[in-house]
Each structure stands twice: as structure tokens, then as C-alpha cells.
PDB file of C-alpha atoms in Angstrom:
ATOM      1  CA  UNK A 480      30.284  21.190   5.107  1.00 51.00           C
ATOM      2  CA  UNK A 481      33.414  23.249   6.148  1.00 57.00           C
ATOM      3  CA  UNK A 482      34.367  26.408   5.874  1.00 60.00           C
ATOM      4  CA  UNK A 483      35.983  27.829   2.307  1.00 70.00           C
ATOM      5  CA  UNK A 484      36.853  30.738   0.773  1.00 79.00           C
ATOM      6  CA  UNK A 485      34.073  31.678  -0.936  1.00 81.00           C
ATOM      7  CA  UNK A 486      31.073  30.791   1.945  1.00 82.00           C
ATOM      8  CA  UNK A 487      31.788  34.758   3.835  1.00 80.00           C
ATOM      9  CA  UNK A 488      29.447  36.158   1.408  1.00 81.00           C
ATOM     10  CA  UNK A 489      25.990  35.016  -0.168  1.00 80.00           C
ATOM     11  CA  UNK A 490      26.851  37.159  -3.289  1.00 82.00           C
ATOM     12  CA  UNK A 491      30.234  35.416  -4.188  1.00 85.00           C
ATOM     13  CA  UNK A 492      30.417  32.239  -6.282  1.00 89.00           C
ATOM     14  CA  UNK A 493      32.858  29.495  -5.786  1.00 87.00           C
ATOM     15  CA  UNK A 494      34.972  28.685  -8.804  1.00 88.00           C
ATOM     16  CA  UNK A 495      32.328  25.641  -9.075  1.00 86.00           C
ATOM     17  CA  UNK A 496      29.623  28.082  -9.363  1.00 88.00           C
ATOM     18  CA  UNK A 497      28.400  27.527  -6.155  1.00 87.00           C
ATOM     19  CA  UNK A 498      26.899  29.988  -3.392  1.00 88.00           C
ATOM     20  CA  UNK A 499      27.685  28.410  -0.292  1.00 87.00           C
ATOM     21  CA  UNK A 500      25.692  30.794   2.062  1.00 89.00           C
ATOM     22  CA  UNK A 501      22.717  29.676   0.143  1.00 92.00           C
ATOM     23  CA  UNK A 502      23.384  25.680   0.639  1.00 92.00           C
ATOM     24  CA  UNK A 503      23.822  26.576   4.110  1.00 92.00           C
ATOM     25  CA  UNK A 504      20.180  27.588   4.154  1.00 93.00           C
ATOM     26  CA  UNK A 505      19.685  24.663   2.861  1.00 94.00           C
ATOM     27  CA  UNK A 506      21.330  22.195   5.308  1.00 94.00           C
ATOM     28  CA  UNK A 507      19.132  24.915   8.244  1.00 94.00           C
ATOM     29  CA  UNK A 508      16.087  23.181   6.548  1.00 96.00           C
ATOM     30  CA  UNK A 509      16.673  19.491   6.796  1.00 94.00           C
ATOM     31  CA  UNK A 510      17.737  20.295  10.620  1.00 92.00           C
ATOM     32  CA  UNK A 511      14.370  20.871  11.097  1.00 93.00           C
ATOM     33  CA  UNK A 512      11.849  18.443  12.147  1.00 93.00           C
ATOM     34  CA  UNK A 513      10.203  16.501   9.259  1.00 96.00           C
ATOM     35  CA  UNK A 514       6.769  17.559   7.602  1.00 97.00           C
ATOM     36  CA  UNK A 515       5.568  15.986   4.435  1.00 97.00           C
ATOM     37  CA  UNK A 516       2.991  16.856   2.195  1.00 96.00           C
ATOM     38  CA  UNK A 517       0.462  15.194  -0.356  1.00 94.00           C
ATOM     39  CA  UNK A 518      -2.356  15.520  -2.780  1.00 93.00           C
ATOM     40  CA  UNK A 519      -4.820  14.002  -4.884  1.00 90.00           C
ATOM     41  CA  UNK A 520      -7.448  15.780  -7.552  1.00 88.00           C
ATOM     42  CA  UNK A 521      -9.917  16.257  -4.539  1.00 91.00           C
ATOM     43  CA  UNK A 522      -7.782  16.717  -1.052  1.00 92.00           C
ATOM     44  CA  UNK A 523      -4.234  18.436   0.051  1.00 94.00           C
ATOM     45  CA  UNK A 524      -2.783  17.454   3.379  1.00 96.00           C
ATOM     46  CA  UNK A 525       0.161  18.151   5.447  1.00 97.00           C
ATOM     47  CA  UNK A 526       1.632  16.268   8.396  1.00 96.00           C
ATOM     48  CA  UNK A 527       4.217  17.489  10.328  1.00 96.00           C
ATOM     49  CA  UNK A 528       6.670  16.377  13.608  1.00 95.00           C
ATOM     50  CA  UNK A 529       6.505  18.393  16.556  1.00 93.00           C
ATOM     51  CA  UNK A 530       9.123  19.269  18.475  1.00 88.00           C
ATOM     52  CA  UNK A 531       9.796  19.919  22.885  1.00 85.00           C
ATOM     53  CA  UNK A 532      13.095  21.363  23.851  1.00 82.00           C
ATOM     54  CA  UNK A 533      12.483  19.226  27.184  1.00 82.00           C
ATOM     55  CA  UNK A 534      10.017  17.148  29.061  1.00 82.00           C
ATOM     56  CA  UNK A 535       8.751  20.658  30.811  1.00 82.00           C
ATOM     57  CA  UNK A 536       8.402  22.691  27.481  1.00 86.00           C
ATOM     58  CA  UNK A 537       5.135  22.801  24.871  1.00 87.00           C
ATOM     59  CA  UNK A 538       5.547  21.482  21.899  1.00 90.00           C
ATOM     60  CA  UNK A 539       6.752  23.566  18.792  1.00 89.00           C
ATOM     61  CA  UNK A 540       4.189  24.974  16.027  1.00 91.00           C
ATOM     62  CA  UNK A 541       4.634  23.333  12.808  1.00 94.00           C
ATOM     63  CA  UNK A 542       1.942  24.568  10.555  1.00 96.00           C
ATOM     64  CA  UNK A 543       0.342  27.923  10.224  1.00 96.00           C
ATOM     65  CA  UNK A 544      -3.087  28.976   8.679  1.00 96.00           C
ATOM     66  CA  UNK A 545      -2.366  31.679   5.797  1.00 97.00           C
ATOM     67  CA  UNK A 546      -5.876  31.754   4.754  1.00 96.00           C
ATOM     68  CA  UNK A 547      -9.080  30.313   3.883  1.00 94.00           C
ATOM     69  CA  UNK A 548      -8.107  27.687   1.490  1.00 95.00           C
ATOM     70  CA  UNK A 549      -4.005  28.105   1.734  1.00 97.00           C
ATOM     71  CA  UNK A 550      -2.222  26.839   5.049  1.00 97.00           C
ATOM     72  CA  UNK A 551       1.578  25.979   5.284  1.00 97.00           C
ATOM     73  CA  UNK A 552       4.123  23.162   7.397  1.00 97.00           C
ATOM     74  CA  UNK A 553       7.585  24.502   7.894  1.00 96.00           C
ATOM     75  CA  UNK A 554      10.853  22.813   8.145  1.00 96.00           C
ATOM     76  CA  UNK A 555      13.981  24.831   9.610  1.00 94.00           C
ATOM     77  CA  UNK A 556      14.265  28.420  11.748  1.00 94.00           C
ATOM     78  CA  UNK A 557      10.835  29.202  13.048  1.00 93.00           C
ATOM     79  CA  UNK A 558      11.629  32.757  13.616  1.00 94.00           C
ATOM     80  CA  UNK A 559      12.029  33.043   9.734  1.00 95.00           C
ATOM     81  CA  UNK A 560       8.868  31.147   8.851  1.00 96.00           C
ATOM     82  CA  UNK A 561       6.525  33.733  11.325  1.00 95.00           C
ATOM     83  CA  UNK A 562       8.077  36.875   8.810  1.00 96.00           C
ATOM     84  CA  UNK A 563       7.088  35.055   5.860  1.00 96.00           C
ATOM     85  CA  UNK A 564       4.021  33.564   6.932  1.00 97.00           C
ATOM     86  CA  UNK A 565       3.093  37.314   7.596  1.00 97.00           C
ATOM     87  CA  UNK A 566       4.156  38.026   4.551  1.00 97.00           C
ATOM     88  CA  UNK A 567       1.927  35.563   2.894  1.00 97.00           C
ATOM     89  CA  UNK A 568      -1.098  36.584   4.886  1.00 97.00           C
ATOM     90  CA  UNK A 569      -0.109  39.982   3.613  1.00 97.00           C
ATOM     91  CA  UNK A 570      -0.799  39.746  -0.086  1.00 96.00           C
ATOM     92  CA  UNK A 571      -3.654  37.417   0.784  1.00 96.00           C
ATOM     93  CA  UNK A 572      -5.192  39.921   2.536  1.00 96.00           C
ATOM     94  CA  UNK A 573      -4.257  42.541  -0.485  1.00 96.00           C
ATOM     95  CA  UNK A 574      -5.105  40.092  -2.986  1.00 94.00           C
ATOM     96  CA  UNK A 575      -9.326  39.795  -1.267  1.00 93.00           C
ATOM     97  CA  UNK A 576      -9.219  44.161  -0.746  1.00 95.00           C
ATOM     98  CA  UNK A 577      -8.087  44.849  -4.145  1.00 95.00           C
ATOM     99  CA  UNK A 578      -9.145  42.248  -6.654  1.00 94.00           C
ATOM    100  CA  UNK A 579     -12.151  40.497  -4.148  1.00 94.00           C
ATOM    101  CA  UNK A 580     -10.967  37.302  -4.602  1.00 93.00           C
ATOM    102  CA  UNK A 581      -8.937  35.088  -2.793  1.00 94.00           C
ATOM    103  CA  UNK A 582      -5.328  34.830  -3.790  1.00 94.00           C
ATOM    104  CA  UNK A 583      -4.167  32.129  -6.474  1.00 95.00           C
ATOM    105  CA  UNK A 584      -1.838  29.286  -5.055  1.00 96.00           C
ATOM    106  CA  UNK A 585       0.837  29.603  -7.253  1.00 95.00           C
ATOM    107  CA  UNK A 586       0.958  33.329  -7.188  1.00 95.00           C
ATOM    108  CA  UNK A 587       1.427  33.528  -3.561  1.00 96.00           C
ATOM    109  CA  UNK A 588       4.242  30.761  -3.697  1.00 97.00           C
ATOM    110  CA  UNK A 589       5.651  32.985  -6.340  1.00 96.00           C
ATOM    111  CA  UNK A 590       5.918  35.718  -4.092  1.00 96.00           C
ATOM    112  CA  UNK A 591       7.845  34.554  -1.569  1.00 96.00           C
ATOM    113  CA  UNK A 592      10.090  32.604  -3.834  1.00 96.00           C
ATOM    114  CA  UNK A 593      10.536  36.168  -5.036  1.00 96.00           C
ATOM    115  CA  UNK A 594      11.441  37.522  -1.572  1.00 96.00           C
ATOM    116  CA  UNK A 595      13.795  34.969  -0.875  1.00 95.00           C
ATOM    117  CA  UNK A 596      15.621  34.853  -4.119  1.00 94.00           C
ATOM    118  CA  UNK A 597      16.811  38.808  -3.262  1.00 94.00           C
ATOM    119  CA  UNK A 598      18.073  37.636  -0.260  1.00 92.00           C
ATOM    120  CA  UNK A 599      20.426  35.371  -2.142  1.00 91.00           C
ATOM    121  CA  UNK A 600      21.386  38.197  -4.494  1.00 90.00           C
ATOM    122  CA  UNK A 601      22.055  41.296  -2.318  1.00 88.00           C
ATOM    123  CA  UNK A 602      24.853  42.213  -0.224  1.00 88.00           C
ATOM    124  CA  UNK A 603      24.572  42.349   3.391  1.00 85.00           C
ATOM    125  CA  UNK A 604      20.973  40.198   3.548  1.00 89.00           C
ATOM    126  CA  UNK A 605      21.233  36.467   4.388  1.00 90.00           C
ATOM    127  CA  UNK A 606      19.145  33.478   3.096  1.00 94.00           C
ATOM    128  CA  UNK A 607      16.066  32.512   5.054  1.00 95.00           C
ATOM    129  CA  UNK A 608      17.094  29.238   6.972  1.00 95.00           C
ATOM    130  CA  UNK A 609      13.269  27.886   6.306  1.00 97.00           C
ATOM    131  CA  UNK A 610      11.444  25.794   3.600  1.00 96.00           C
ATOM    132  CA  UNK A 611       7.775  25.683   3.377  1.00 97.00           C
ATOM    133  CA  UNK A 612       5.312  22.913   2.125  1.00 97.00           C
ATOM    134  CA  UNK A 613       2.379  24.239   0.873  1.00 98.00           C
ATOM    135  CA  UNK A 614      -1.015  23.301   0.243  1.00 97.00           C
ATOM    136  CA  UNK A 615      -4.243  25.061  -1.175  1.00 96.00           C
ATOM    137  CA  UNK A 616      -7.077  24.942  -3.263  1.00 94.00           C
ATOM    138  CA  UNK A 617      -8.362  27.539  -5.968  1.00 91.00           C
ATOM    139  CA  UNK A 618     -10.404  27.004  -9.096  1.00 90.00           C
ATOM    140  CA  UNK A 619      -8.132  24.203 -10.749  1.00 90.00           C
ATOM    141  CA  UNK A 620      -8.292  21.559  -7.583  1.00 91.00           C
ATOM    142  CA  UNK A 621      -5.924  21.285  -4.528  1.00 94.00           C
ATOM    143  CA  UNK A 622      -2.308  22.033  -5.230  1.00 96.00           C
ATOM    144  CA  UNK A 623       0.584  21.158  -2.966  1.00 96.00           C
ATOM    145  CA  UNK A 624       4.168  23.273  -2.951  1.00 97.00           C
ATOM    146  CA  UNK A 625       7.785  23.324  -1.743  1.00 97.00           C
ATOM    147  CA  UNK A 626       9.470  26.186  -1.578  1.00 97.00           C
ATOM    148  CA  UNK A 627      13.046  26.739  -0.428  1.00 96.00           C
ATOM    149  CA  UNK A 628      15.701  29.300   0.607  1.00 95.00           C
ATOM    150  CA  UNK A 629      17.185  29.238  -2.562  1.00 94.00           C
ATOM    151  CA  UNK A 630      13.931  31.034  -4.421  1.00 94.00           C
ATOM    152  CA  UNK A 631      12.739  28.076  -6.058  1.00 95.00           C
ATOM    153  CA  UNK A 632       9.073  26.419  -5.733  1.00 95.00           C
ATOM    154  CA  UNK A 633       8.000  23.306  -7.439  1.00 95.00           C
ATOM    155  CA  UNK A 634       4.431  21.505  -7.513  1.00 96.00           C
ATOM    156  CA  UNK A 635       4.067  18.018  -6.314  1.00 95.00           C
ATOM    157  CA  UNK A 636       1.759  15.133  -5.608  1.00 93.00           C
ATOM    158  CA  UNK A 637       3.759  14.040  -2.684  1.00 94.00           C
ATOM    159  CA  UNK A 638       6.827  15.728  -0.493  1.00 96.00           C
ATOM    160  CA  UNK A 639       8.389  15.699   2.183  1.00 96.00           C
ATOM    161  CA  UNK A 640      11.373  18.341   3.960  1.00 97.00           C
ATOM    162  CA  UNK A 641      13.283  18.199   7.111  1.00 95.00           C
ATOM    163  CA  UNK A 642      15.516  15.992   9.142  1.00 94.00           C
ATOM    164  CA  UNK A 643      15.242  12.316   7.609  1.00 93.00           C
ATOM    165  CA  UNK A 644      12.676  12.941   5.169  1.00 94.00           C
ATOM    166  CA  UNK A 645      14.655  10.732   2.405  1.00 95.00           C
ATOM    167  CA  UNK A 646      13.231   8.188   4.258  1.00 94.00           C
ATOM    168  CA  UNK A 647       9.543   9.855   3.593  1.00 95.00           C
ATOM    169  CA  UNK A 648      10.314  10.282   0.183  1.00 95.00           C
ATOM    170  CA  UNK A 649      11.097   6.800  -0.840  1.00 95.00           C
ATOM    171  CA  UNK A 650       7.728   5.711   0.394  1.00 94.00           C
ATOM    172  CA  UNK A 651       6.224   8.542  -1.344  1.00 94.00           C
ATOM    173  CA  UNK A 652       7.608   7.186  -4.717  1.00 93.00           C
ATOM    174  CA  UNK A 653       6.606   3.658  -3.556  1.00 91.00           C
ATOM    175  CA  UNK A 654       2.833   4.464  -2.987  1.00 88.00           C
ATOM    176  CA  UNK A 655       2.128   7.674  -4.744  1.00 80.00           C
ATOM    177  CA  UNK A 656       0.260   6.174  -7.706  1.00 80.00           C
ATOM    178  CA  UNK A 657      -2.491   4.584  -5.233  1.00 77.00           C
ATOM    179  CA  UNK A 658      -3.706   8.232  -4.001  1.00 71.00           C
ATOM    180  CA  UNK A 659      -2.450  10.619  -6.483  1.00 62.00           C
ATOM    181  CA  UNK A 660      -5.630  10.282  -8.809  1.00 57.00           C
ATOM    182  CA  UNK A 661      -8.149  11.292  -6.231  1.00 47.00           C
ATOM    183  CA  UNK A 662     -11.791  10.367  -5.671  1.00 42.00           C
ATOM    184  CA  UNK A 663     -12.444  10.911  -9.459  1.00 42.00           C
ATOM    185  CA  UNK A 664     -14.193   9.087 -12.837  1.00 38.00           C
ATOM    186  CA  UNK A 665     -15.815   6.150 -10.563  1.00 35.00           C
ATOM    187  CA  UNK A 666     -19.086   5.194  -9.528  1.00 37.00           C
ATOM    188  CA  UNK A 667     -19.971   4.705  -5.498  1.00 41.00           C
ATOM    189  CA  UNK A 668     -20.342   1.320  -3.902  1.00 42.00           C
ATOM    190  CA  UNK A 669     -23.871   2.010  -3.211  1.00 40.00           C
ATOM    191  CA  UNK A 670     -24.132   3.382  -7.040  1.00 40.00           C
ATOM    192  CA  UNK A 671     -22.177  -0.174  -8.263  1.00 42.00           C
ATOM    193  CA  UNK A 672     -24.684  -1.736  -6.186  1.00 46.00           C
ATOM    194  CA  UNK A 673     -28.457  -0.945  -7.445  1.00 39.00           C
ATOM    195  CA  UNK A 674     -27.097  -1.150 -10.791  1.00 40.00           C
ATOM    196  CA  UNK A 675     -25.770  -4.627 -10.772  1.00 42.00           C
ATOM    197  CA  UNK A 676     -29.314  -5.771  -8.761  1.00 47.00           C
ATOM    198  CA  UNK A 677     -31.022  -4.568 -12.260  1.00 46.00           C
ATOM    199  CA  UNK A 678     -28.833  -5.664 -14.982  1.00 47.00           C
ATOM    200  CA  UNK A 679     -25.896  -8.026 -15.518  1.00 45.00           C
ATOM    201  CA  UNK A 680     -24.555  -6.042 -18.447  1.00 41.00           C
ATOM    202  CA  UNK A 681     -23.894  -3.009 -15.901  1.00 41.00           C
ATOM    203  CA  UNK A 682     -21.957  -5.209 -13.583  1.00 38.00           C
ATOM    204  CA  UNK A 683     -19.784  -6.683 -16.461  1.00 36.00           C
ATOM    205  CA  UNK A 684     -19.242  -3.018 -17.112  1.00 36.00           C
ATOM    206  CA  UNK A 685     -18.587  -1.904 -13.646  1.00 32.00           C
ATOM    207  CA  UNK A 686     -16.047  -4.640 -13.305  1.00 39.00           C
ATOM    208  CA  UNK A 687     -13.852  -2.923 -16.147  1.00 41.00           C
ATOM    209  CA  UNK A 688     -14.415   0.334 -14.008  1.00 38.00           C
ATOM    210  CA  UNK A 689     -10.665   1.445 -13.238  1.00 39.00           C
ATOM    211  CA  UNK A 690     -10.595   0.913  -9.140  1.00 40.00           C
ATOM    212  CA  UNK A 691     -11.371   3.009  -6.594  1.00 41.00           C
ATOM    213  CA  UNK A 692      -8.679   5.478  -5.375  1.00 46.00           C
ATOM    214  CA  UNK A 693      -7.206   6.722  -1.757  1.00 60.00           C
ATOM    215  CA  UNK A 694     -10.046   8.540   0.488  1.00 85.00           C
ATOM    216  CA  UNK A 695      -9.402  11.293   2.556  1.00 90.00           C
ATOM    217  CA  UNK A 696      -8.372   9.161   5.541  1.00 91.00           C
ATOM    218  CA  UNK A 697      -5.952   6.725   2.912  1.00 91.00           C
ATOM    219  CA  UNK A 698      -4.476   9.950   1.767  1.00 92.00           C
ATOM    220  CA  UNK A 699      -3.869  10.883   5.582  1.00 94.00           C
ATOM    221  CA  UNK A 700      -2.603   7.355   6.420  1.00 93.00           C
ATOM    222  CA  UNK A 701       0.021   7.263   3.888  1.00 94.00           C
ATOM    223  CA  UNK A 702       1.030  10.483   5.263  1.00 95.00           C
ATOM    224  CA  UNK A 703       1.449   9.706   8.573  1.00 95.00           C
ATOM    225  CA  UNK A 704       3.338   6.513   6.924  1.00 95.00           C
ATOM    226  CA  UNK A 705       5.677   8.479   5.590  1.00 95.00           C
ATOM    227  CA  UNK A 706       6.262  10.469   8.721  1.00 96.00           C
ATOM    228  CA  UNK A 707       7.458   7.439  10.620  1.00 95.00           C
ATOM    229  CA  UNK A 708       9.858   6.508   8.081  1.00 94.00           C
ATOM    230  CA  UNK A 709      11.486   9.778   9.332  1.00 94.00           C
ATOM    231  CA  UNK A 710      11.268   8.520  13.225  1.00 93.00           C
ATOM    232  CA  UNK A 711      14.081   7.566  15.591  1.00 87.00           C
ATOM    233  CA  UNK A 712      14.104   3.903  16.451  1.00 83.00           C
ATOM    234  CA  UNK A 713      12.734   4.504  19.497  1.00 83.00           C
ATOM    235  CA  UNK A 714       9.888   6.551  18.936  1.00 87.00           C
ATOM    236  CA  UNK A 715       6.502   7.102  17.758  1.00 91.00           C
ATOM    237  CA  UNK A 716       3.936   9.043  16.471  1.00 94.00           C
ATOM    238  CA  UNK A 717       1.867  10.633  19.300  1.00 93.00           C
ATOM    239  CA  UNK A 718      -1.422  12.966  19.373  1.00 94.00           C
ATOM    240  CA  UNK A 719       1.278  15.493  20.890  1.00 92.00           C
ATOM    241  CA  UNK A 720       3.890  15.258  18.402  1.00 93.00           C
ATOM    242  CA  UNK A 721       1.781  14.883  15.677  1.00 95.00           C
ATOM    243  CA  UNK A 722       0.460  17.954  13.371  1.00 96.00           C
ATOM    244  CA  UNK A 723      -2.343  17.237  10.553  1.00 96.00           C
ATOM    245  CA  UNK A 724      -3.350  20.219   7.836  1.00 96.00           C
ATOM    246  CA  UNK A 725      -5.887  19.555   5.103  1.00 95.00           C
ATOM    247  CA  UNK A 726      -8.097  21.461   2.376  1.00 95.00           C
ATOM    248  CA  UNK A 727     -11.163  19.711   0.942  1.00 92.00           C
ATOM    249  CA  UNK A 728     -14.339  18.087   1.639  1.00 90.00           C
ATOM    250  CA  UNK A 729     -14.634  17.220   5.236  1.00 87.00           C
ATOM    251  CA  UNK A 730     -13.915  13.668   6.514  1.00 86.00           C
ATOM    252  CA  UNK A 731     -15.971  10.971   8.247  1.00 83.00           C
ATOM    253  CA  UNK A 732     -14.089  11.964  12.048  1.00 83.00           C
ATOM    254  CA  UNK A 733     -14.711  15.659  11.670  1.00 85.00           C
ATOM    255  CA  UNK A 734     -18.004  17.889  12.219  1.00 83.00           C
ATOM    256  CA  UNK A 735     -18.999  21.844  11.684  1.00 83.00           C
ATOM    257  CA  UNK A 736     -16.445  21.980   8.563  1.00 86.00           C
ATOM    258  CA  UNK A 737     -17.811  24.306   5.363  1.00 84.00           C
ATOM    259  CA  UNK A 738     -18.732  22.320   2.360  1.00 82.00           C
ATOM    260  CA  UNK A 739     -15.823  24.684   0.473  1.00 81.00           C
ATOM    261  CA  UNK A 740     -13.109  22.297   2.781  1.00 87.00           C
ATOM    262  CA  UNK A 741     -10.889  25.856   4.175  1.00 92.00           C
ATOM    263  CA  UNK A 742      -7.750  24.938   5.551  1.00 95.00           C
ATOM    264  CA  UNK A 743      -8.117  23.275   8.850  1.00 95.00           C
ATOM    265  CA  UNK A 744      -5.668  22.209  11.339  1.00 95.00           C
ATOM    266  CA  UNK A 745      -5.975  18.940  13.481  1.00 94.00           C
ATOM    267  CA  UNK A 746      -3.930  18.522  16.746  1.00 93.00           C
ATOM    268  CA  UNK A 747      -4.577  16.272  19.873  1.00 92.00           C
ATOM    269  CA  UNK A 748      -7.721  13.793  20.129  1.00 93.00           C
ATOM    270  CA  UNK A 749      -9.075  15.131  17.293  1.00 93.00           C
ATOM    271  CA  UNK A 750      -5.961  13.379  15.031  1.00 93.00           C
ATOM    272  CA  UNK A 751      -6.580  10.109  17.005  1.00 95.00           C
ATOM    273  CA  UNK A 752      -8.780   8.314  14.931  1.00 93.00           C
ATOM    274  CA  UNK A 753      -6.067   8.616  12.046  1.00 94.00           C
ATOM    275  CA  UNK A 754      -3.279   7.090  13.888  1.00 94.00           C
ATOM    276  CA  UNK A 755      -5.488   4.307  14.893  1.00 93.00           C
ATOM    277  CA  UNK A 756      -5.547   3.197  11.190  1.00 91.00           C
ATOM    278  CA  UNK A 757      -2.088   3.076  10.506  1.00 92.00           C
ATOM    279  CA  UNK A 758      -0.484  -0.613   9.800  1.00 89.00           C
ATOM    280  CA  UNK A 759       2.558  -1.330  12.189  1.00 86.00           C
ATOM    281  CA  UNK A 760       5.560  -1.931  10.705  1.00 78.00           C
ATOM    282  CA  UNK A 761       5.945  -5.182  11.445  1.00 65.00           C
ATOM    283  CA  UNK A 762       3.063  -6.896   9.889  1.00 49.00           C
ATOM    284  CA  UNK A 763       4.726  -6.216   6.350  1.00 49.00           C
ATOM    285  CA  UNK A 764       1.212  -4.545   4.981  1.00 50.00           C
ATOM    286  CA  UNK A 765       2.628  -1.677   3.930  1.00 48.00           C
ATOM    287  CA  UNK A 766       6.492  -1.788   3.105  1.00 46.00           C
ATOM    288  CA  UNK A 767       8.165   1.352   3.586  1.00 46.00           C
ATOM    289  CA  UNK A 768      12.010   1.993   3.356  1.00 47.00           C
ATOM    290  CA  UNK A 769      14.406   2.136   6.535  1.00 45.00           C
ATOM    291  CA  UNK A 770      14.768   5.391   8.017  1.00 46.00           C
ATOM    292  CA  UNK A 771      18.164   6.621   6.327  1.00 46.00           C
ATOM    293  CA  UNK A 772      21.188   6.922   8.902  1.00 43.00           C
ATOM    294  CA  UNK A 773      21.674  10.460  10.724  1.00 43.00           C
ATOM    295  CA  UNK A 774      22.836  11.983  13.804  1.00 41.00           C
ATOM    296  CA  UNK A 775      21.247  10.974  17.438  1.00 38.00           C
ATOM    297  CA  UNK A 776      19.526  14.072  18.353  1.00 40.00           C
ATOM    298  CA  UNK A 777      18.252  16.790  16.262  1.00 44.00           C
ATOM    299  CA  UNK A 778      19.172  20.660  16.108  1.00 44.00           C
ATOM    300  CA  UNK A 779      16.758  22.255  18.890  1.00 47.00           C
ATOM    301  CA  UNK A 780      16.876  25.715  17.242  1.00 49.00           C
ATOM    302  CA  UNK A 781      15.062  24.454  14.307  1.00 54.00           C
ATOM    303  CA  UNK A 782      11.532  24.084  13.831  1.00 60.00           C
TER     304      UNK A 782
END
């Protein structure tokens, strides 16, 4: 993008009906590192890229708890997501004082696509330069969002923001029909089992069963899929550069989790056992598109 005419000003369109300070926002957001984001009728889970400004420096938070059963990953200026994160925690916290009950999904991803569309409206404000995926659970299941500067929040099965995350997104598309169904409308093995041992018309029935669909940890594995497809050539996906966020029933490497599944966030040895089940790239077990062509290093500034 270069500067115009029309880009001084968030509140000016172009003759094309364009806002430029607002696609600027946008371009802030796939600076940032990549995080994607997926779902299926039982589980949410995000997975996110850490970042170190240098070999002596932490690495950079990617995901932040809002509440019980809502947690986000951000993609872009980090400084903006900590006032909105605050913000969320805000009317989550109103939403359990006033009305005892924790906070609908969609409502509190309609708030601050709310807060962010007035900064795209009113003079003297600027855009937030950060996107948010967003997952949850309430009463209807798990529920995954993307919001972005621009005020707008959609629902999806499977996403993924940041630097390279076309990449993500064509495997997304590729494999999103093998875990977007969930755990759902199928009978154990164990179940499958004892009832083929006692009759053979169950097990001709249980063979037109519709298959089994992704677990918590093949839901997790695709993820962290995806997330290489946004790597540099030469590097990989680490227990330090690595961020996992789920909601749902707990899974066979964790322990002390609540049988309601609250948000949790995995970092270090504990994500370990996940990256030990991906497939490497080179075995041609799971096909995932080349990582789309960008620049060498990526914006430091952005989270």
C-alpha cells in the first residue's frame, strides 16, 4: 500500500468507497504472528505462534483467558489486544453480577465489534491494529470467532489470522469436513464391540454407522498442521513457540480439568505429547498446501 489522498483520515472515503486507515488495520493484523482456530460440535481450540524479539528475550503472549468458558488468540499490536481483552473481561464480569450467568459468546464478540466499529467512524480515534480468534462454549456447543478492526465478526468451523495464514487456510478447507462434525451420533468401539459378539444383525448395522469423527487430539493435530503451513522454511514448531487454547471435555494427556471443559491454556511440556503426533511433511500422509510467498522476517512490533 502507498500513501493517497484519502488514507490522512479514518472518516474520509476514497472515491472507490474505500477507508484506507481501516485496511491499514488490517494489513497491522496479518503482520502479526499466525494463530488459527477450530471447532467441532463438542471441542474449540486455538493454536497460536509465539514470538522472541531475540535469542535473550521471552517469548510473546499469544492467547489470553477472558473467562471461564471464553479465551482468545490475537494476531497484530499486543498493546491493543490487552485494552480489549480488558474490555471483554469487563462485561463478562458485568454480565455474572447483573444477570448471574456467564456471558453469551456471540454477545461478547458483539461488543467489541461494537467498540471497534466507532473507532472507524469518529474523528480523531484510530482503528485497533488487532484481530482476535475466539473460542467459547455456552448452552448451544463450542463456538469459534474472528473478529477484526474493521467491526465485523463472523462464526467459523476453522480459521486462521496473521502473517502467512493463507497457507493455514487452504488446509483448513482441505480437511475441515473430517473434524467439523464432532464426537456426535456414533456408537464407541467398546459399544460396536459387545454388540457385534451378540448378534450379526447389529454388526451389519454398525457397519452402515456413518464413521467416527476427529477426537480432541485429531482436532489439535490438524491445528498444529495448519500452523506449519504458516512456518518459514527453516523452522519448526517448538514447546516454546507453540501456544494451545481449548474448551471442552478434557483430553487423554491432561489431569485436574472440570468436567464443564473452562478454557485452559497449554504451553511447554504439557503441549508435547501433541506435537509428537503430528505427520512430517514429507511422508505425504497429510497433504497440506505450500506456505504462500512473503517477506524474510516478520514485523517485531506485532504480536
Amino acid at each position: 500500500m502507498f500513501r493517497n489522498t484519502y488514507d490522512s483520515d479514518n472518516t474520509v472515503f476514497s472515491p472507490q468507497g474505500r477507508l484506507h486507515q481501516v485496511e491499514y488495520a488490517l494489513e497491522a493484523v496479518k503482520q502479526g504472528s499466525a494463530a488459527v482456530g477450530l471447532r467441532s460440535k463438542t471441542h474449540s481450540v486455538l493454536l497460536a505462534l509465539k514470538r522472541s524479539t531475540g535469542e535473550l528475550a521471552s517469548y510473546q503472549q499469544k492467547m489470553f483467558r477472558i473467562d471461564d468458558h471464553v479465551g482468545i488468540a490475537i494476531a497484530g499490536l499486543t498493546s491493543d489486544a490487552r485494552v480489549l481483552s480488558n474490555f471483554m473481561r469487563q462485561q463478562a464480569m458485568s454480565s455474572k453480577m447483573v444477570f448471574n450467568r456467564p456471558v453469551p459468546v456471540n454477545r461478547l464478540v458483539s461488543a467489541i465489534a461494537d467498540k471497534a466499529q466507532v473507532n472507524t467512524q469518529e474523528y480523531g480515534r484510530r482503528p485497533y491494529g488487532v484481530g482476535f480468534l475466539v473460542i467459547g462454549q455456552d448452552q448451544t456447543g463450542p463456538h469459534l470467532y474472528e473478529f477484526s478492526p474493521s467491526g465485523n465478526s463472523y462464526e467459523y468451523y476453522a480459521m486462521s489470522i496473521g502473517a502467512r495464514s493463507q497457507s493455514a487456510k487452504t488446509y483448513l478447507e482441505k480437511h475441515y469436513e473430517s473434524f467439523e462434525d464432532g464426537a456426535d451420533n456414533f456408537l464407541s468401539a467398546s459399544t460396536q464391540q459387545l454388540l457385534t459378539e451378540h448378534s450379526p444383525m447389529h454388526a451389519f448395522l454398525i457397519r452402515d454407522l456413518p464413521p467416527p469423527s476427529a477426537s480432541l487430539e485429531d482436532l489439535i493435530r490438524h491445528g498444529l498442521h495448519a500452523l506449519r503451513e504458516t512456518l518459514q522454511q527453516d523452522k519448526e514448531l517448538t514447546i516454546n513457540n507453540t501456544s494451545i487454547g481449548l474448551v471442552g471435555p478434557a483430553s487423554a494427556h491432561e489431569t485436574g480439568v472440570p468436567p464443564s471443559g473452562s478454557f485452559r491454556i497449554l504451553e511447554g511440556d504439557s503441549i508435547q505429547p501433541f506435537l509428537d503426533t503430528m505427520i512430517a511433511k514429507d511422508t505425504g500422509a497429510a497433504p497440506a498446501a505450500p506456505a504462500a510467498a512473503v517477506g524474510d522476517e516478520d514485523v517485531q512490533m506485532a504480536g
